[in-house]
């Protein structure tokens, strides 16, 4: 009987642990750390914008979207982010707070802005051709935001983020809208994303 009990104990201790809750948590974590492929700057803003409309278990739609325009206003696209023409340097500085002296470091851009009031929400994604210029781009945009002349009142907050050490993402507006965009950006890009600046504008 003693020998049988010992054999039973040994068998129990040798059971695989792959199906434990801990194992599941590890698998979920590794899934969230997978690298997200990025086609271009517009792909980043589009992925976030697409999350704003979701459906619950009963088929009800929750739409957090608001009216936006993407790209340059002369060739703007309604209701979605769009590629921005980098030759329109003065407008990029005026509308999106990207100063002309750092635009030469950027080779691809996408923008989106609230149609009714830019200070409610404005965002841009910029590919920096050489990662050694990331600090200059982030710093230049930060300085431009703080020195900008806001015609319709100050936005509440702005955030500058970097994705995969290649893309600089900027977004500003009301606290609620900025927080929601940040949440969705983090949920998509995870550890590829680093928040460089997160400050109130006053």
PDB file of C-alpha atoms in Angstrom:
ATOM      1  CA  UNK A   1       0.000   0.000   0.000  1.00  0.00           C
ATOM      2  CA  UNK A   2       2.855   2.372   0.871  1.00  0.00           C
ATOM      3  CA  UNK A   3       4.500   1.716  -2.505  1.00  0.00           C
ATOM      4  CA  UNK A   4       1.226   2.460  -4.294  1.00  0.00           C
ATOM      5  CA  UNK A   5       0.826   5.760  -2.439  1.00  0.00           C
ATOM      6  CA  UNK A   6       4.375   6.809  -3.313  1.00  0.00           C
ATOM      7  CA  UNK A   7       3.831   6.020  -6.997  1.00  0.00           C
ATOM      8  CA  UNK A   8       0.617   8.055  -6.949  1.00  0.00           C
ATOM      9  CA  UNK A   9       2.370  11.071  -5.381  1.00  0.00           C
ATOM     10  CA  UNK A  10       5.170  10.956  -7.960  1.00  0.00           C
ATOM     11  CA  UNK A  11       2.635  10.818 -10.798  1.00  0.00           C
ATOM     12  CA  UNK A  12       0.765  13.832  -9.419  1.00  0.00           C
ATOM     13  CA  UNK A  13       3.888  15.966  -9.077  1.00  0.00           C
ATOM     14  CA  UNK A  14       4.839  15.220 -12.696  1.00  0.00           C
ATOM     15  CA  UNK A  15       1.562  16.554 -14.178  1.00  0.00           C
ATOM     16  CA  UNK A  16       2.100  19.219 -16.920  1.00  0.00           C
ATOM     17  CA  UNK A  17       1.436  22.793 -15.842  1.00  0.00           C
ATOM     18  CA  UNK A  18       0.812  24.297 -19.273  1.00  0.00           C
ATOM     19  CA  UNK A  19      -2.931  24.648 -18.644  1.00  0.00           C
ATOM     20  CA  UNK A  20      -2.646  26.579 -15.373  1.00  0.00           C
ATOM     21  CA  UNK A  21      -3.943  30.118 -15.023  1.00  0.00           C
ATOM     22  CA  UNK A  22      -0.347  31.315 -14.706  1.00  0.00           C
ATOM     23  CA  UNK A  23       0.488  29.717 -18.039  1.00  0.00           C
ATOM     24  CA  UNK A  24      -2.479  31.451 -19.662  1.00  0.00           C
ATOM     25  CA  UNK A  25      -1.406  34.824 -18.268  1.00  0.00           C
ATOM     26  CA  UNK A  26       2.086  34.370 -19.710  1.00  0.00           C
ATOM     27  CA  UNK A  27       0.638  33.512 -23.117  1.00  0.00           C
ATOM     28  CA  UNK A  28      -1.644  36.579 -23.085  1.00  0.00           C
ATOM     29  CA  UNK A  29       1.271  38.808 -22.084  1.00  0.00           C
ATOM     30  CA  UNK A  30       3.488  37.480 -24.886  1.00  0.00           C
ATOM     31  CA  UNK A  31       0.646  38.072 -27.371  1.00  0.00           C
ATOM     32  CA  UNK A  32       0.403  41.733 -26.297  1.00  0.00           C
ATOM     33  CA  UNK A  33       4.142  42.216 -26.798  1.00  0.00           C
ATOM     34  CA  UNK A  34       4.090  41.180 -30.455  1.00  0.00           C
ATOM     35  CA  UNK A  35       5.359  43.849 -32.826  1.00  0.00           C
ATOM     36  CA  UNK A  36       2.642  45.627 -34.792  1.00  0.00           C
ATOM     37  CA  UNK A  37       3.444  46.156 -38.449  1.00  0.00           C
ATOM     38  CA  UNK A  38       3.285  49.811 -39.544  1.00  0.00           C
ATOM     39  CA  UNK A  39       2.759  50.577 -43.226  1.00  0.00           C
ATOM     40  CA  UNK A  40       3.204  54.357 -42.928  1.00  0.00           C
ATOM     41  CA  UNK A  41       2.286  57.343 -40.753  1.00  0.00           C
ATOM     42  CA  UNK A  42      -1.344  57.269 -41.870  1.00  0.00           C
ATOM     43  CA  UNK A  43      -1.616  53.620 -40.831  1.00  0.00           C
ATOM     44  CA  UNK A  44      -0.963  54.630 -37.209  1.00  0.00           C
ATOM     45  CA  UNK A  45      -3.708  57.247 -36.986  1.00  0.00           C
ATOM     46  CA  UNK A  46      -6.121  55.074 -38.971  1.00  0.00           C
ATOM     47  CA  UNK A  47      -5.694  52.104 -36.633  1.00  0.00           C
ATOM     48  CA  UNK A  48      -6.520  54.289 -33.644  1.00  0.00           C
ATOM     49  CA  UNK A  49      -9.455  55.992 -35.362  1.00  0.00           C
ATOM     50  CA  UNK A  50     -10.954  52.611 -36.291  1.00  0.00           C
ATOM     51  CA  UNK A  51     -11.173  51.659 -32.612  1.00  0.00           C
ATOM     52  CA  UNK A  52     -13.558  54.537 -31.919  1.00  0.00           C
ATOM     53  CA  UNK A  53     -16.557  52.574 -33.174  1.00  0.00           C
ATOM     54  CA  UNK A  54     -17.213  49.330 -31.303  1.00  0.00           C
ATOM     55  CA  UNK A  55     -20.115  46.912 -30.954  1.00  0.00           C
ATOM     56  CA  UNK A  56     -21.221  45.278 -27.711  1.00  0.00           C
ATOM     57  CA  UNK A  57     -22.507  41.717 -27.189  1.00  0.00           C
ATOM     58  CA  UNK A  58     -26.060  42.763 -28.107  1.00  0.00           C
ATOM     59  CA  UNK A  59     -25.041  44.476 -31.335  1.00  0.00           C
ATOM     60  CA  UNK A  60     -25.395  48.016 -29.991  1.00  0.00           C
ATOM     61  CA  UNK A  61     -22.957  50.530 -31.454  1.00  0.00           C
ATOM     62  CA  UNK A  62     -20.896  52.843 -29.249  1.00  0.00           C
ATOM     63  CA  UNK A  63     -19.499  55.598 -31.391  1.00  0.00           C
ATOM     64  CA  UNK A  64     -16.899  57.909 -29.816  1.00  0.00           C
ATOM     65  CA  UNK A  65     -16.139  59.543 -33.151  1.00  0.00           C
ATOM     66  CA  UNK A  66     -16.485  63.230 -33.888  1.00  0.00           C
ATOM     67  CA  UNK A  67     -16.285  65.105 -37.207  1.00  0.00           C
ATOM     68  CA  UNK A  68     -12.694  65.273 -38.468  1.00  0.00           C
ATOM     69  CA  UNK A  69     -10.693  66.153 -41.544  1.00  0.00           C
ATOM     70  CA  UNK A  70      -7.437  64.482 -42.536  1.00  0.00           C
ATOM     71  CA  UNK A  71      -4.521  65.894 -44.520  1.00  0.00           C
ATOM     72  CA  UNK A  72      -4.042  69.424 -45.819  1.00  0.00           C
ATOM     73  CA  UNK A  73      -7.202  71.524 -46.006  1.00  0.00           C
ATOM     74  CA  UNK A  74      -6.823  72.137 -49.782  1.00  0.00           C
ATOM     75  CA  UNK A  75      -7.112  68.403 -50.443  1.00  0.00           C
ATOM     76  CA  UNK A  76      -8.578  67.294 -47.134  1.00  0.00           C
ATOM     77  CA  UNK A  77     -10.359  63.995 -46.608  1.00  0.00           C
ATOM     78  CA  UNK A  78     -13.507  63.994 -44.499  1.00  0.00           C
ATOM     79  CA  UNK A  79     -14.095  61.645 -41.556  1.00  0.00           C
ATOM     80  CA  UNK A  80     -10.700  59.961 -41.517  1.00  0.00           C
ATOM     81  CA  UNK A  81      -6.975  60.678 -41.072  1.00  0.00           C
ATOM     82  CA  UNK A  82      -5.063  61.295 -44.300  1.00  0.00           C
ATOM     83  CA  UNK A  83      -1.551  61.747 -45.640  1.00  0.00           C
ATOM     84  CA  UNK A  84      -0.219  65.299 -45.296  1.00  0.00           C
ATOM     85  CA  UNK A  85       1.697  67.057 -48.078  1.00  0.00           C
ATOM     86  CA  UNK A  86       5.035  67.962 -46.488  1.00  0.00           C
ATOM     87  CA  UNK A  87       5.607  70.769 -48.991  1.00  0.00           C
ATOM     88  CA  UNK A  88       2.946  72.788 -47.119  1.00  0.00           C
ATOM     89  CA  UNK A  89       5.431  73.676 -44.404  1.00  0.00           C
ATOM     90  CA  UNK A  90       3.872  76.891 -43.130  1.00  0.00           C
ATOM     91  CA  UNK A  91       0.466  75.256 -42.634  1.00  0.00           C
ATOM     92  CA  UNK A  92       2.048  72.268 -40.905  1.00  0.00           C
ATOM     93  CA  UNK A  93       3.605  74.660 -38.399  1.00  0.00           C
ATOM     94  CA  UNK A  94       0.445  76.726 -37.978  1.00  0.00           C
ATOM     95  CA  UNK A  95      -2.079  73.887 -37.717  1.00  0.00           C
ATOM     96  CA  UNK A  96      -0.075  71.005 -36.257  1.00  0.00           C
ATOM     97  CA  UNK A  97       2.781  72.760 -34.421  1.00  0.00           C
ATOM     98  CA  UNK A  98       5.570  71.153 -36.436  1.00  0.00           C
ATOM     99  CA  UNK A  99       8.171  73.919 -36.901  1.00  0.00           C
ATOM    100  CA  UNK A 100       9.781  74.369 -40.285  1.00  0.00           C
ATOM    101  CA  UNK A 101      13.282  73.759 -38.945  1.00  0.00           C
ATOM    102  CA  UNK A 102      12.461  70.121 -38.087  1.00  0.00           C
ATOM    103  CA  UNK A 103      10.293  69.265 -41.107  1.00  0.00           C
ATOM    104  CA  UNK A 104      13.430  68.365 -43.055  1.00  0.00           C
ATOM    105  CA  UNK A 105      13.859  65.395 -40.688  1.00  0.00           C
ATOM    106  CA  UNK A 106      10.409  64.024 -41.604  1.00  0.00           C
ATOM    107  CA  UNK A 107       9.703  62.061 -44.781  1.00  0.00           C
ATOM    108  CA  UNK A 108       6.095  60.964 -44.205  1.00  0.00           C
ATOM    109  CA  UNK A 109       3.175  62.519 -42.335  1.00  0.00           C
ATOM    110  CA  UNK A 110      -0.501  62.022 -41.557  1.00  0.00           C
ATOM    111  CA  UNK A 111      -2.870  64.368 -39.731  1.00  0.00           C
ATOM    112  CA  UNK A 112      -6.393  64.656 -38.389  1.00  0.00           C
ATOM    113  CA  UNK A 113      -8.190  67.625 -36.868  1.00  0.00           C
ATOM    114  CA  UNK A 114     -11.602  68.246 -35.331  1.00  0.00           C
ATOM    115  CA  UNK A 115     -13.725  69.977 -37.976  1.00  0.00           C
ATOM    116  CA  UNK A 116     -15.458  72.364 -35.594  1.00  0.00           C
ATOM    117  CA  UNK A 117     -12.605  73.361 -33.300  1.00  0.00           C
ATOM    118  CA  UNK A 118      -8.945  72.363 -33.601  1.00  0.00           C
ATOM    119  CA  UNK A 119      -8.385  72.878 -29.874  1.00  0.00           C
ATOM    120  CA  UNK A 120     -10.874  70.105 -29.147  1.00  0.00           C
ATOM    121  CA  UNK A 121      -8.595  67.625 -30.903  1.00  0.00           C
ATOM    122  CA  UNK A 122      -5.665  67.725 -33.314  1.00  0.00           C
ATOM    123  CA  UNK A 123      -3.249  64.878 -34.058  1.00  0.00           C
ATOM    124  CA  UNK A 124      -0.333  64.084 -36.323  1.00  0.00           C
ATOM    125  CA  UNK A 125       1.955  61.131 -37.044  1.00  0.00           C
ATOM    126  CA  UNK A 126       5.410  61.771 -38.498  1.00  0.00           C
ATOM    127  CA  UNK A 127       8.053  59.350 -39.727  1.00  0.00           C
ATOM    128  CA  UNK A 128      11.563  60.497 -38.844  1.00  0.00           C
ATOM    129  CA  UNK A 129      13.937  59.340 -41.571  1.00  0.00           C
ATOM    130  CA  UNK A 130      16.950  59.140 -39.229  1.00  0.00           C
ATOM    131  CA  UNK A 131      16.299  58.097 -35.626  1.00  0.00           C
ATOM    132  CA  UNK A 132      19.201  60.258 -34.464  1.00  0.00           C
ATOM    133  CA  UNK A 133      16.899  63.240 -35.114  1.00  0.00           C
ATOM    134  CA  UNK A 134      14.032  61.980 -32.935  1.00  0.00           C
ATOM    135  CA  UNK A 135      15.050  64.156 -29.996  1.00  0.00           C
ATOM    136  CA  UNK A 136      15.185  67.261 -32.205  1.00  0.00           C
ATOM    137  CA  UNK A 137      11.744  66.570 -33.652  1.00  0.00           C
ATOM    138  CA  UNK A 138      10.166  65.959 -30.234  1.00  0.00           C
ATOM    139  CA  UNK A 139      11.832  69.033 -28.760  1.00  0.00           C
ATOM    140  CA  UNK A 140      10.928  71.247 -31.705  1.00  0.00           C
ATOM    141  CA  UNK A 141       7.253  70.271 -31.587  1.00  0.00           C
ATOM    142  CA  UNK A 142       7.140  70.750 -27.818  1.00  0.00           C
ATOM    143  CA  UNK A 143       8.598  74.259 -28.096  1.00  0.00           C
ATOM    144  CA  UNK A 144       6.219  75.136 -30.922  1.00  0.00           C
ATOM    145  CA  UNK A 145       3.160  74.006 -28.950  1.00  0.00           C
ATOM    146  CA  UNK A 146       4.134  76.160 -25.975  1.00  0.00           C
ATOM    147  CA  UNK A 147       4.846  79.197 -28.130  1.00  0.00           C
ATOM    148  CA  UNK A 148       1.809  78.784 -30.379  1.00  0.00           C
ATOM    149  CA  UNK A 149      -0.835  81.499 -30.531  1.00  0.00           C
ATOM    150  CA  UNK A 150      -4.118  79.718 -29.831  1.00  0.00           C
ATOM    151  CA  UNK A 151      -6.961  81.590 -31.528  1.00  0.00           C
ATOM    152  CA  UNK A 152      -9.883  79.661 -29.999  1.00  0.00           C
ATOM    153  CA  UNK A 153      -8.536  79.264 -26.474  1.00  0.00           C
ATOM    154  CA  UNK A 154      -5.973  76.847 -25.103  1.00  0.00           C
ATOM    155  CA  UNK A 155      -6.245  73.073 -25.477  1.00  0.00           C
ATOM    156  CA  UNK A 156      -6.209  71.344 -22.081  1.00  0.00           C
ATOM    157  CA  UNK A 157      -3.359  68.934 -22.705  1.00  0.00           C
ATOM    158  CA  UNK A 158      -0.922  67.617 -25.290  1.00  0.00           C
ATOM    159  CA  UNK A 159       1.059  64.393 -25.615  1.00  0.00           C
ATOM    160  CA  UNK A 160       4.082  63.585 -27.755  1.00  0.00           C
ATOM    161  CA  UNK A 161       4.828  59.879 -28.181  1.00  0.00           C
ATOM    162  CA  UNK A 162       7.346  57.817 -30.141  1.00  0.00           C
ATOM    163  CA  UNK A 163       6.538  54.466 -31.745  1.00  0.00           C
ATOM    164  CA  UNK A 164       9.212  51.936 -32.656  1.00  0.00           C
ATOM    165  CA  UNK A 165      11.897  54.658 -32.513  1.00  0.00           C
ATOM    166  CA  UNK A 166      10.726  55.870 -35.930  1.00  0.00           C
ATOM    167  CA  UNK A 167       7.412  57.681 -35.627  1.00  0.00           C
ATOM    168  CA  UNK A 168       6.572  60.775 -33.590  1.00  0.00           C
ATOM    169  CA  UNK A 169       2.880  61.031 -32.665  1.00  0.00           C
ATOM    170  CA  UNK A 170       1.430  64.284 -31.349  1.00  0.00           C
ATOM    171  CA  UNK A 171      -2.102  64.919 -30.113  1.00  0.00           C
ATOM    172  CA  UNK A 172      -3.706  67.725 -28.177  1.00  0.00           C
ATOM    173  CA  UNK A 173      -7.163  68.841 -27.108  1.00  0.00           C
ATOM    174  CA  UNK A 174      -9.567  68.441 -24.220  1.00  0.00           C
ATOM    175  CA  UNK A 175      -8.546  66.195 -21.328  1.00  0.00           C
ATOM    176  CA  UNK A 176     -11.184  63.562 -22.114  1.00  0.00           C
ATOM    177  CA  UNK A 177     -10.471  63.302 -25.839  1.00  0.00           C
ATOM    178  CA  UNK A 178      -6.694  63.231 -25.353  1.00  0.00           C
ATOM    179  CA  UNK A 179      -6.977  60.550 -22.642  1.00  0.00           C
ATOM    180  CA  UNK A 180      -9.145  58.379 -24.888  1.00  0.00           C
ATOM    181  CA  UNK A 181      -6.748  58.665 -27.828  1.00  0.00           C
ATOM    182  CA  UNK A 182      -3.807  57.828 -25.551  1.00  0.00           C
ATOM    183  CA  UNK A 183      -5.607  54.746 -24.213  1.00  0.00           C
ATOM    184  CA  UNK A 184      -6.326  53.399 -27.687  1.00  0.00           C
ATOM    185  CA  UNK A 185      -2.799  54.175 -28.917  1.00  0.00           C
ATOM    186  CA  UNK A 186      -1.330  52.219 -25.996  1.00  0.00           C
ATOM    187  CA  UNK A 187      -3.700  49.301 -26.502  1.00  0.00           C
ATOM    188  CA  UNK A 188      -2.543  48.899 -30.116  1.00  0.00           C
ATOM    189  CA  UNK A 189       1.190  49.545 -29.881  1.00  0.00           C
ATOM    190  CA  UNK A 190       1.981  48.424 -26.326  1.00  0.00           C
ATOM    191  CA  UNK A 191       5.698  48.378 -25.561  1.00  0.00           C
ATOM    192  CA  UNK A 192       6.518  49.775 -28.998  1.00  0.00           C
ATOM    193  CA  UNK A 193       5.180  53.088 -27.656  1.00  0.00           C
ATOM    194  CA  UNK A 194       6.924  55.530 -25.345  1.00  0.00           C
ATOM    195  CA  UNK A 195       5.338  58.725 -24.011  1.00  0.00           C
ATOM    196  CA  UNK A 196       7.944  61.476 -24.282  1.00  0.00           C
ATOM    197  CA  UNK A 197       5.842  64.472 -23.162  1.00  0.00           C
ATOM    198  CA  UNK A 198       2.485  64.639 -21.370  1.00  0.00           C
ATOM    199  CA  UNK A 199       1.722  68.158 -20.193  1.00  0.00           C
ATOM    200  CA  UNK A 200      -1.099  70.602 -19.603  1.00  0.00           C
ATOM    201  CA  UNK A 201      -1.111  73.707 -21.814  1.00  0.00           C
ATOM    202  CA  UNK A 202      -1.441  76.902 -19.816  1.00  0.00           C
TER     203      UNK A 202
END
